[in-house]
Coordinates of N, CA, C and O in Angstrom, one line a residue:
X11 N -6.9 28.6 21.8 CA -6.6 27.6 20.7 C -5.3 26.9 21.0 O -4.4 27.5 21.5
X12 N -5.3 25.6 20.7 CA -4.0 24.9 20.8 C -3.7 24.2 19.5 O -4.5 24.0 18.7
X13 N -2.4 23.9 19.3 CA -2.0 23.3 18.1 C -1.6 21.9 18.4 O -1.1 21.5 19.4
X14 N -2.0 21.0 17.4 CA -1.7 19.6 17.5 C -0.9 19.2 16.2 O -1.2 19.7 15.2
X15 N 0.1 18.3 16.4 CA 0.9 17.8 15.3 C 0.1 16.8 14.5 O -0.5 15.9 15.1
X16 N 0.0 17.0 13.2 CA -0.7 16.0 12.4 C 0.3 15.2 11.6 O 1.4 15.7 11.4
X17 N -0.1 14.0 11.1 CA 0.9 13.2 10.4 C 1.6 13.8 9.3 O 2.7 13.4 8.9
X18 N 1.0 14.8 8.6 CA 1.7 15.4 7.5 C 2.5 16.6 7.8 O 2.9 17.4 7.0
X19 N 2.9 16.7 9.1 CA 3.8 17.7 9.6 C 3.4 19.1 9.4 O 4.2 20.0 9.5
X20 N 2.1 19.4 9.2 CA 1.6 20.7 9.2 C 0.8 20.9 10.4 O 0.2 20.0 11.0
X21 N 0.7 22.2 10.9 CA -0.1 22.5 12.0 C -1.5 22.9 11.6 O -1.7 23.5 10.6
X22 N -2.4 22.5 12.5 CA -3.8 22.8 12.2 C -4.4 23.3 13.5 O -4.1 22.8 14.6
X23 N -5.1 24.4 13.5 CA -5.7 25.0 14.7 C -6.9 24.1 15.1 O -7.7 23.7 14.3
X24 N -6.8 23.7 16.4 CA -7.9 22.9 17.0 C -8.6 23.8 18.0 O -7.9 24.3 18.9
X25 N -9.9 23.9 17.9 CA -10.6 24.9 18.7 C -11.1 24.1 19.9 O -11.8 23.1 19.8
X26 N -10.8 24.6 21.1 CA -11.2 23.9 22.3 C -11.9 24.9 23.2 O -11.3 26.0 23.4
X27 N -13.0 24.5 23.8 CA -13.7 25.5 24.6 C -14.4 24.7 25.8 O -15.0 23.7 25.5
X28 N -14.2 25.2 27.0 CA -14.9 24.6 28.1 C -16.2 25.4 28.4 O -16.9 25.1 29.4
X29 N -16.4 26.4 27.7 CA -17.6 27.3 27.9 C -18.9 26.6 27.5 O -19.1 26.4 26.3
X30 N -19.6 26.1 28.4 CA -20.8 25.4 28.1 C -22.0 26.3 27.6 O -23.0 25.8 27.2
X31 N -21.8 27.6 27.7 CA -22.8 28.5 27.3 C -22.8 28.8 25.7 O -23.6 29.5 25.2
X32 N -21.8 28.2 25.0 CA -21.7 28.4 23.6 C -22.9 27.7 23.0 O -23.3 26.6 23.4
X33 N -23.4 28.4 22.0 CA -24.6 27.8 21.3 C -24.1 26.6 20.4 O -22.9 26.6 20.0
X34 N -25.0 25.8 20.0 CA -24.7 24.7 19.1 C -24.3 25.2 17.7 O -23.4 24.7 17.1
X35 N -24.9 26.4 17.3 CA -24.5 27.0 16.1 C -23.1 27.4 16.1 O -22.3 27.3 15.1
X36 N -22.6 28.0 17.2 CA -21.2 28.4 17.3 C -20.3 27.2 17.3 O -19.2 27.3 16.6
X37 N -20.6 26.2 18.0 CA -19.8 25.0 18.0 C -19.7 24.4 16.6 O -18.7 24.0 16.1
X38 N -20.9 24.3 15.9 CA -20.9 23.8 14.5 C -20.0 24.7 13.6 O -19.3 24.1 12.7
X39 N -20.1 26.0 13.7 CA -19.3 26.9 12.9 C -17.8 26.6 13.2 O -17.0 26.7 12.2
X40 N -17.4 26.4 14.4 CA -16.0 26.1 14.8 C -15.6 24.8 14.1 O -14.5 24.8 13.6
X41 N -16.4 23.8 14.2 CA -16.1 22.5 13.5 C -15.9 22.7 12.1 O -14.9 22.2 11.5
X42 N -16.8 23.4 11.4 CA -16.7 23.6 10.0 C -15.4 24.4 9.6 O -14.8 24.1 8.7
X43 N -15.1 25.4 10.5 CA -13.9 26.2 10.3 C -12.7 25.3 10.4 O -11.7 25.4 9.6
X44 N -12.6 24.4 11.4 CA -11.5 23.5 11.5 C -11.4 22.6 10.3 O -10.3 22.3 9.9
X45 N -12.5 22.1 9.8 CA -12.5 21.2 8.6 C -11.9 21.9 7.4 O -11.1 21.4 6.7
X46 N -12.2 23.2 7.3 CA -11.7 24.0 6.1 C -10.2 24.1 6.3 O -9.5 24.0 5.3
X47 N -9.7 24.3 7.5 CA -8.2 24.5 7.7 C -7.6 23.1 7.3 O -6.5 23.1 6.6
X48 N -8.1 22.0 7.7 CA -7.6 20.7 7.4 C -7.6 20.5 5.9 O -6.6 20.1 5.3
X49 N -8.6 20.8 5.2 CA -8.7 20.6 3.8 C -7.7 21.4 3.0 O -7.1 20.9 2.1
X50 N -7.4 22.6 3.5 CA -6.5 23.5 2.8 C -5.1 23.1 3.0 O -4.3 23.1 2.1
X51 N -4.7 22.6 4.2 CA -3.3 22.3 4.5 C -2.9 20.9 4.2 O -1.7 20.6 4.3
X52 N -3.8 20.0 3.8 CA -3.3 18.7 3.5 C -2.6 18.7 2.2 O -2.9 19.5 1.3
X53 N -1.6 17.8 2.0 CA -0.9 17.8 0.8 C -1.8 17.3 -0.3 O -2.7 16.4 -0.1
X54 N -1.7 17.9 -1.5 CA -2.6 17.6 -2.6 C -2.0 16.4 -3.4 O -0.9 16.5 -3.8
X55 N -2.8 15.3 -3.5 CA -2.4 14.2 -4.3 C -3.0 14.3 -5.7 O -4.2 14.8 -5.8
X56 N -2.3 14.0 -6.7 CA -2.9 14.0 -8.1 C -4.2 13.3 -8.1 O -4.4 12.2 -7.7
X57 N -5.3 14.0 -8.6 CA -6.6 13.4 -8.8 C -6.6 12.6 -10.1 O -6.2 13.2 -11.1
X58 N -6.9 11.4 -10.0 CA -6.9 10.5 -11.2 C -8.3 10.1 -11.5 O -9.0 9.6 -10.6
X59 N -8.7 10.1 -12.7 CA -10.0 9.7 -13.1 C -10.1 8.2 -13.1 O -9.0 7.5 -13.1
X60 N -11.3 7.6 -12.9 CA -11.5 6.2 -12.9 C -10.9 5.5 -14.2 O -10.3 4.5 -14.1
X61 N -11.2 6.1 -15.3 CA -10.7 5.6 -16.6 C -9.2 5.5 -16.6 O -8.6 4.5 -17.1
X62 N -8.5 6.5 -16.1 CA -7.0 6.5 -16.1 C -6.5 5.4 -15.2 O -5.6 4.6 -15.5
X63 N -7.2 5.3 -14.0 CA -6.8 4.2 -13.0 C -7.0 2.8 -13.6 O -6.2 2.0 -13.4
X64 N -8.1 2.6 -14.3 CA -8.4 1.3 -14.9 C -7.3 1.0 -16.0 O -6.8 -0.1 -16.0
X65 N -6.9 2.0 -16.8 CA -5.9 1.8 -17.8 C -4.5 1.5 -17.1 O -3.8 0.6 -17.5
X66 N -4.2 2.2 -16.0 CA -3.0 2.0 -15.3 C -3.0 0.5 -14.7 O -2.0 -0.2 -14.8
X67 N -4.1 0.1 -14.1 CA -4.2 -1.2 -13.6 C -4.1 -2.3 -14.7 O -3.5 -3.3 -14.5
X68 N -4.7 -2.0 -15.8 CA -4.6 -2.9 -17.0 C -3.1 -3.1 -17.4 O -2.6 -4.2 -17.6
X69 N -2.4 -1.9 -17.5 CA -1.0 -2.0 -17.9 C -0.2 -2.7 -16.9 O 0.7 -3.5 -17.2
X70 N -0.5 -2.4 -15.6 CA 0.3 -3.0 -14.5 C 0.1 -4.5 -14.5 O 1.1 -5.3 -14.5
X71 N -1.2 -5.0 -14.7 CA -1.4 -6.4 -14.7 C -0.8 -7.1 -15.9 O -0.2 -8.2 -15.7
X72 N -0.8 -6.5 -17.0 CA -0.2 -7.0 -18.2 C 1.3 -7.1 -18.0 O 2.0 -8.1 -18.4
X73 N 1.9 -6.1 -17.4 CA 3.3 -6.1 -17.1 C 3.7 -7.2 -16.2 O 4.7 -7.9 -16.4
X74 N 2.9 -7.3 -15.1 CA 3.2 -8.3 -14.1 C 3.1 -9.8 -14.6 O 3.9 -10.6 -14.2
X75 N 2.3 -10.0 -15.6 CA 2.1 -11.3 -16.3 C 3.4 -11.7 -17.0 O 3.7 -12.9 -17.2
X76 N 4.2 -10.7 -17.5 CA 5.4 -11.0 -18.3 C 6.6 -11.3 -17.4 O 7.6 -11.8 -18.0
X77 N 6.5 -11.1 -16.1 CA 7.7 -11.4 -15.3 C 7.6 -12.8 -14.8 O 6.7 -13.2 -14.1
X78 N 8.6 -13.6 -15.2 CA 8.6 -15.0 -14.7 C 8.9 -15.2 -13.3 O 9.7 -14.5 -12.7
X79 N 8.2 -16.2 -12.6 CA 8.5 -16.5 -11.2 C 9.8 -17.2 -11.2 O 10.1 -18.1 -12.0
X80 N 10.8 -16.9 -10.3 CA 12.0 -17.6 -10.3 C 11.9 -19.1 -10.0 O 11.0 -19.5 -9.2
X81 N 12.6 -19.9 -10.7 CA 12.5 -21.3 -10.6 C 13.6 -21.9 -9.6 O 13.4 -23.0 -9.1
X82 N 14.7 -21.1 -9.4 CA 15.7 -21.6 -8.5 C 15.8 -20.6 -7.4 O 15.6 -19.4 -7.6
X83 N 16.0 -21.1 -6.2 CA 16.1 -20.3 -5.0 C 17.5 -19.8 -4.8 O 18.4 -20.5 -5.0
X84 N 17.6 -18.5 -4.4 CA 18.9 -17.9 -4.3 C 19.6 -18.4 -3.0 O 20.8 -18.8 -3.1
X85 N 19.0 -18.3 -1.9 CA 19.5 -18.8 -0.6 C 18.4 -18.8 0.4 O 17.3 -18.3 0.2
X86 N 18.7 -19.3 1.6 CA 17.8 -19.3 2.7 C 17.8 -17.9 3.3 O 18.9 -17.4 3.6
X87 N 16.7 -17.3 3.3 CA 16.6 -15.9 3.8 C 16.1 -15.8 5.2 O 14.9 -16.2 5.5
X88 N 16.9 -15.3 6.2 CA 16.3 -15.1 7.5 C 15.3 -13.9 7.5 O 15.5 -13.0 6.8
X89 N 14.3 -14.0 8.3 CA 13.3 -12.9 8.3 C 12.5 -12.9 9.6 O 12.4 -13.9 10.3
X90 N 12.1 -11.7 10.0 CA 11.2 -11.6 11.2 C 9.8 -11.4 10.9 O 8.9 -11.8 11.7
X91 N 9.5 -10.8 9.7 CA 8.1 -10.6 9.3 C 7.9 -11.0 7.9 O 8.9 -11.1 7.1
X92 N 6.6 -11.1 7.5 CA 6.3 -11.4 6.1 C 6.8 -10.3 5.1 O 7.4 -10.6 4.1
X93 N 6.6 -9.1 5.6 CA 7.0 -8.0 4.7 C 8.5 -7.8 4.7 O 9.1 -7.4 3.6
X94 N 9.2 -8.2 5.7 CA 10.6 -8.2 5.7 C 11.2 -9.3 4.8 O 12.1 -9.0 4.0
X95 N 10.5 -10.5 4.7 CA 10.9 -11.5 3.8 C 10.7 -11.0 2.4 O 11.6 -11.2 1.5
X96 N 9.6 -10.4 2.1 CA 9.3 -9.9 0.8 C 10.3 -8.9 0.3 O 10.8 -8.9 -0.8
X97 N 10.7 -8.0 1.2 CA 11.7 -7.0 0.9 C 13.0 -7.6 0.5 O 13.7 -7.3 -0.5
X98 N 13.4 -8.7 1.3 CA 14.7 -9.4 0.9 C 14.5 -10.1 -0.4 O 15.5 -10.2 -1.2
X99 N 13.4 -10.7 -0.7 CA 13.2 -11.4 -1.9 C 13.3 -10.5 -3.1 O 13.9 -10.8 -4.1
X100 N 12.7 -9.3 -3.0 CA 12.8 -8.3 -4.1 C 14.2 -7.9 -4.4 O 14.6 -7.8 -5.5
X101 N 15.0 -7.8 -3.3 CA 16.4 -7.4 -3.5 C 17.2 -8.6 -4.1 O 18.0 -8.5 -5.1
X102 N 17.0 -9.8 -3.6 CA 17.7 -11.0 -4.0 C 17.4 -11.3 -5.5 O 18.3 -11.7 -6.3
X103 N 16.1 -11.3 -5.9 CA 15.7 -11.7 -7.2 C 15.6 -10.5 -8.2 O 15.3 -10.8 -9.4
X104 N 15.6 -9.3 -7.7 CA 15.6 -8.1 -8.6 C 14.3 -8.0 -9.3 O 14.3 -7.5 -10.4
X105 N 13.2 -8.3 -8.7 CA 11.9 -8.1 -9.3 C 10.8 -7.7 -8.3 O 11.0 -8.0 -7.1
X106 N 9.8 -7.1 -8.8 CA 8.7 -6.6 -7.9 C 7.8 -7.8 -7.5 O 7.8 -8.9 -8.1
X107 N 7.1 -7.5 -6.4 CA 6.0 -8.4 -6.1 C 4.7 -7.7 -6.4 O 4.7 -6.5 -6.4
X108 N 3.7 -8.4 -6.7 CA 2.4 -7.9 -7.1 C 1.8 -7.0 -6.0 O 2.0 -7.3 -4.8
X109 N 1.1 -6.0 -6.3 CA 0.3 -5.2 -5.4 C -0.5 -6.0 -4.4 O -0.4 -5.8 -3.2
X110 N -1.2 -7.0 -4.9 CA -2.1 -7.8 -4.1 C -1.3 -8.7 -3.1 O -1.7 -9.0 -2.0
X111 N -0.1 -9.1 -3.6 CA 0.8 -9.9 -2.7 C 1.3 -9.0 -1.6 O 1.3 -9.4 -0.4
X112 N 1.7 -7.8 -1.9 CA 2.2 -6.9 -0.9 C 1.1 -6.6 0.2 O 1.4 -6.6 1.4
X113 N -0.1 -6.4 -0.3 CA -1.2 -6.2 0.6 C -1.5 -7.4 1.5 O -1.7 -7.3 2.7
X114 N -1.4 -8.6 0.9 CA -1.7 -9.8 1.7 C -0.6 -10.0 2.7 O -0.9 -10.4 3.9
X115 N 0.7 -9.8 2.4 CA 1.7 -10.0 3.4 C 1.6 -9.0 4.5 O 1.9 -9.3 5.7
X116 N 1.2 -7.8 4.2 CA 1.0 -6.8 5.3 C -0.1 -7.3 6.2 O 0.0 -7.2 7.5
X117 N -1.2 -7.9 5.6 CA -2.3 -8.4 6.4 C -1.8 -9.6 7.3 O -2.2 -9.7 8.5
X118 N -1.0 -10.5 6.7 CA -0.4 -11.6 7.5 C 0.4 -11.1 8.7 O 0.3 -11.7 9.8
X119 N 1.2 -10.0 8.5 CA 1.9 -9.4 9.6 C 0.9 -8.9 10.7 O 1.2 -9.1 11.9
X120 N -0.1 -8.3 10.2 CA -1.1 -7.7 11.2 C -1.8 -8.8 12.0 O -2.2 -8.6 13.1
X121 N -2.0 -10.0 11.4 CA -2.6 -11.1 12.0 C -1.8 -11.6 13.2 O -2.4 -12.2 14.2
X122 N -0.5 -11.3 13.2 CA 0.3 -11.8 14.3 C 0.2 -10.9 15.6 O 0.6 -11.3 16.7
X123 N -0.3 -9.7 15.4 CA -0.3 -8.7 16.5 C -1.3 -9.3 17.6 O -2.4 -9.7 17.3
X124 N -0.7 -9.4 18.8 CA -1.5 -9.9 19.9 C -1.4 -11.4 20.1 O -1.8 -11.9 21.1
X125 N -0.7 -12.1 19.2 CA -0.5 -13.5 19.4 C 0.7 -13.7 20.4 O 1.5 -12.8 20.6
X126 N 0.8 -14.9 20.9 CA 1.8 -15.2 21.9 C 3.2 -15.2 21.2 O 4.2 -15.0 21.9
X127 N 3.3 -15.4 19.9 CA 4.5 -15.4 19.2 C 4.8 -14.1 18.4 O 5.6 -14.1 17.5
X128 N 4.1 -13.1 18.8 CA 4.1 -11.8 18.0 C 5.5 -11.3 17.8 O 5.9 -10.8 16.8
X129 N 6.4 -11.4 18.9 CA 7.7 -10.8 18.8 C 8.8 -11.8 18.5 O 10.0 -11.5 18.4
X130 N 8.4 -13.1 18.2 CA 9.3 -14.1 17.9 C 9.6 -14.0 16.3 O 8.6 -13.9 15.6
X131 N 10.8 -14.1 15.9 CA 11.1 -14.0 14.5 C 10.3 -15.1 13.7 O 10.3 -16.3 14.2
X132 N 9.7 -14.7 12.6 CA 8.9 -15.6 11.9 C 9.6 -16.8 11.3 O 9.1 -17.9 11.2
X133 N 10.9 -16.6 11.0 CA 11.7 -17.8 10.5 C 12.0 -18.9 11.5 O 12.4 -19.9 11.2
X134 N 11.7 -18.6 12.8 CA 11.7 -19.6 13.8 C 10.4 -20.4 13.9 O 10.4 -21.4 14.6
X135 N 9.4 -19.9 13.3 CA 8.0 -20.5 13.4 C 7.8 -21.2 12.1 O 7.3 -22.4 12.1
X136 N 8.1 -20.6 10.9 CA 7.9 -21.2 9.6 C 9.3 -21.2 8.9 O 10.0 -20.2 8.9
X137 N 9.6 -22.4 8.4 CA 11.0 -22.5 7.7 C 11.1 -21.5 6.6 O 10.1 -21.4 5.8
X138 N 12.2 -20.8 6.5 CA 12.4 -19.8 5.4 C 12.1 -20.3 4.0 O 11.5 -19.6 3.2
X139 N 12.4 -21.5 3.7 CA 12.2 -22.1 2.3 C 10.7 -22.2 2.1 O 10.2 -21.9 1.0
X140 N 10.0 -22.7 3.1 CA 8.5 -22.9 3.0 C 7.8 -21.5 2.8 O 6.9 -21.3 2.0
X141 N 8.3 -20.6 3.6 CA 7.7 -19.2 3.6 C 7.9 -18.6 2.2 O 7.0 -18.0 1.6
X142 N 9.2 -18.7 1.7 CA 9.5 -18.1 0.4 C 8.6 -18.8 -0.7 O 8.1 -18.1 -1.6
X143 N 8.6 -20.1 -0.6 CA 7.8 -20.8 -1.6 C 6.3 -20.4 -1.6 O 5.7 -20.3 -2.6
X144 N 5.8 -20.2 -0.4 CA 4.4 -19.8 -0.2 C 4.2 -18.4 -0.9 O 3.2 -18.2 -1.6
X145 N 5.1 -17.5 -0.7 CA 5.0 -16.2 -1.3 C 5.0 -16.3 -2.8 O 4.2 -15.7 -3.5
X146 N 5.9 -17.1 -3.4 CA 6.0 -17.3 -4.8 C 4.7 -17.9 -5.4 O 4.3 -17.5 -6.5
X147 N 4.1 -18.8 -4.6 CA 2.9 -19.4 -5.1 C 1.7 -18.4 -5.2 O 1.0 -18.3 -6.1
X148 N 1.6 -17.6 -4.1 CA 0.6 -16.5 -4.0 C 0.9 -15.5 -5.1 O 0.0 -15.0 -5.8
X149 N 2.2 -15.2 -5.3 CA 2.6 -14.2 -6.4 C 2.2 -14.7 -7.8 O 1.7 -13.9 -8.6
X150 N 2.4 -16.0 -8.0 CA 2.0 -16.5 -9.3 C 0.5 -16.4 -9.6 O 0.0 -16.0 -10.6
X151 N -0.3 -16.7 -8.5 CA -1.8 -16.5 -8.6 C -2.1 -15.1 -9.0 O -2.9 -14.8 -9.9
X152 N -1.5 -14.2 -8.2 CA -1.8 -12.7 -8.4 C -1.4 -12.3 -9.8 O -2.1 -11.5 -10.5
X153 N -0.2 -12.7 -10.3 CA 0.3 -12.2 -11.6 C -0.6 -12.8 -12.7 O -0.8 -12.1 -13.7
X154 N -0.9 -14.0 -12.6 CA -1.6 -14.7 -13.8 C -3.1 -14.6 -13.8 O -3.7 -14.8 -14.8
X155 N -3.7 -14.4 -12.7 CA -5.2 -14.5 -12.6 C -6.0 -13.3 -12.2 O -7.2 -13.3 -12.2
X156 N -5.3 -12.2 -11.7 CA -6.0 -11.1 -11.2 C -6.6 -10.2 -12.3 O -6.0 -10.0 -13.3
X157 N -7.8 -9.7 -12.0 CA -8.5 -8.8 -12.9 C -8.0 -7.4 -12.7 O -7.9 -6.9 -11.6
X158 N -7.7 -6.7 -13.8 CA -7.3 -5.3 -13.7 C -8.4 -4.4 -13.2 O -8.2 -3.4 -12.5
X159 N -9.6 -4.9 -13.4 CA -10.8 -4.1 -12.9 C -10.8 -4.2 -11.4 O -11.1 -3.2 -10.7
X160 N -10.6 -5.4 -10.9 CA -10.5 -5.5 -9.4 C -9.4 -4.7 -8.8 O -9.6 -4.0 -7.8
X161 N -8.2 -4.7 -9.4 CA -7.1 -3.9 -8.9 C -7.5 -2.4 -9.0 O -7.2 -1.7 -8.0
X162 N -8.0 -2.0 -10.1 CA -8.4 -0.5 -10.2 C -9.5 -0.2 -9.1 O -9.4 0.9 -8.5
X163 N -10.4 -1.1 -8.8 CA -11.4 -0.8 -7.8 C -10.7 -0.6 -6.4 O -11.1 0.3 -5.7
X164 N -9.8 -1.5 -6.1 CA -9.0 -1.4 -4.9 C -8.2 -0.1 -4.8 O -8.2 0.6 -3.8
X165 N -7.6 0.3 -6.0 CA -6.8 1.5 -6.0 C -7.7 2.8 -5.8 O -7.3 3.7 -5.2
X166 N -8.9 2.7 -6.4 CA -9.9 3.8 -6.2 C -10.3 4.0 -4.7 O -10.5 5.1 -4.3
X167 N -10.3 2.9 -4.0 CA -10.7 2.9 -2.6 C -9.6 3.4 -1.7 O -9.8 3.7 -0.5
X168 N -8.3 3.2 -2.2 CA -7.2 3.5 -1.3 C -6.3 4.5 -2.0 O -5.5 4.2 -2.9
X169 N -6.3 5.8 -1.6 CA -5.5 6.8 -2.2 C -4.0 6.6 -2.0 O -3.2 7.2 -2.6
X170 N -3.6 5.7 -1.1 CA -2.2 5.4 -0.8 C -1.8 4.1 -1.4 O -0.8 3.5 -1.0
X171 N -2.5 3.6 -2.4 CA -2.2 2.3 -3.0 C -0.8 2.3 -3.6 O -0.2 1.2 -3.6
X172 N -0.3 3.4 -4.1 CA 1.0 3.4 -4.7 C 2.1 2.9 -3.7 O 3.2 2.5 -4.2
X173 N 1.9 3.0 -2.4 CA 2.8 2.5 -1.5 C 3.1 1.0 -1.6 O 4.2 0.5 -1.4
X174 N 2.1 0.3 -2.1 CA 2.2 -1.2 -2.3 C 2.5 -1.6 -3.7 O 2.5 -2.8 -4.0
X175 N 2.7 -0.7 -4.6 CA 3.0 -1.0 -6.0 C 4.5 -0.8 -6.0 O 5.0 0.4 -5.9
X176 N 5.3 -1.8 -6.2 CA 6.7 -1.7 -6.3 C 7.2 -0.8 -7.4 O 6.7 -0.8 -8.5
X177 N 8.2 0.0 -7.1 CA 8.6 1.1 -8.0 C 9.3 0.6 -9.3 O 9.5 1.4 -10.2
X178 N 9.4 -0.7 -9.5 CA 10.0 -1.2 -10.7 C 9.1 -1.0 -11.9 O 9.5 -0.8 -13.0
X179 N 7.8 -0.9 -11.6 CA 6.8 -0.7 -12.6 C 6.9 0.8 -13.2 O 6.9 1.7 -12.4
X180 N 7.0 0.9 -14.5 CA 7.2 2.2 -15.1 C 5.9 3.1 -15.0 O 4.8 2.5 -15.1
X181 N 6.1 4.4 -14.8 CA 5.0 5.3 -14.8 C 4.2 5.3 -16.1 O 4.9 5.2 -17.2
X182 N 2.9 5.5 -16.1 CA 2.1 5.6 -17.3 C 2.5 7.0 -17.9 O 2.4 8.0 -17.2
X183 N 2.9 7.0 -19.1 CA 3.3 8.2 -19.8 C 2.0 9.0 -20.3 O 1.0 8.3 -20.6
X184 N 2.1 10.3 -20.3 CA 1.0 11.1 -20.8 C 0.7 10.7 -22.3 O 1.7 10.5 -23.0
X185 N -0.5 10.7 -22.6 CA -0.9 10.4 -24.0 C -0.7 11.6 -25.0 O -0.8 11.4 -26.1
X186 N -0.5 12.8 -24.4 CA -0.4 13.9 -25.3 C 1.1 14.2 -25.4 O 1.9 14.1 -24.5
X187 N 1.5 14.5 -26.6 CA 2.9 14.8 -26.9 C 3.1 16.3 -27.3 O 2.2 16.8 -28.0
X188 N 4.1 16.8 -26.8 CA 4.4 18.2 -27.2 C 5.2 18.3 -28.5 O 6.0 17.4 -28.7
X189 N 4.8 19.2 -29.3 CA 5.5 19.2 -30.6 C 6.8 20.1 -30.5 O 6.8 21.1 -29.8
X190 N 7.9 19.6 -31.0 CA 9.2 20.4 -30.9 C 9.6 20.9 -32.2 O 9.4 20.3 -33.2

């Protein structure tokens, strides 16, 4: 047996055999055994029901609608990537960007991979003021017109969706209260 490093920093036994005389049943049993090890050692993420996720998405969308889009620009922001510009904008204006905007900006950065200008700073390709205005326009669309059902559906499909929800959004409090 050999050990391989997995992204979550836990070790998992990987069964390797050059013995061609092993039966298919033995190989299948080894695969099933390896699957069980992986299932047990993965970090457990809170399981959330669809109803709770829909409620969270509804609260999130309602919250995002209340945040006004800045009308005056702070300064010209140098940037290499769309997500880098977004990070700077969040710091400069002190407000989150919508989940859908964060996802879109990540996709825009991925679109550059393999292009001839991939390693060229983006602010040398697109003027920083135009790029920032573009993000605010997209942000306004996402804040004002997105369906919480659509957001919840995306969150259900992506267990790591919380990575793209800016932490300024407050956690949904438990509906049960303990009596003191």
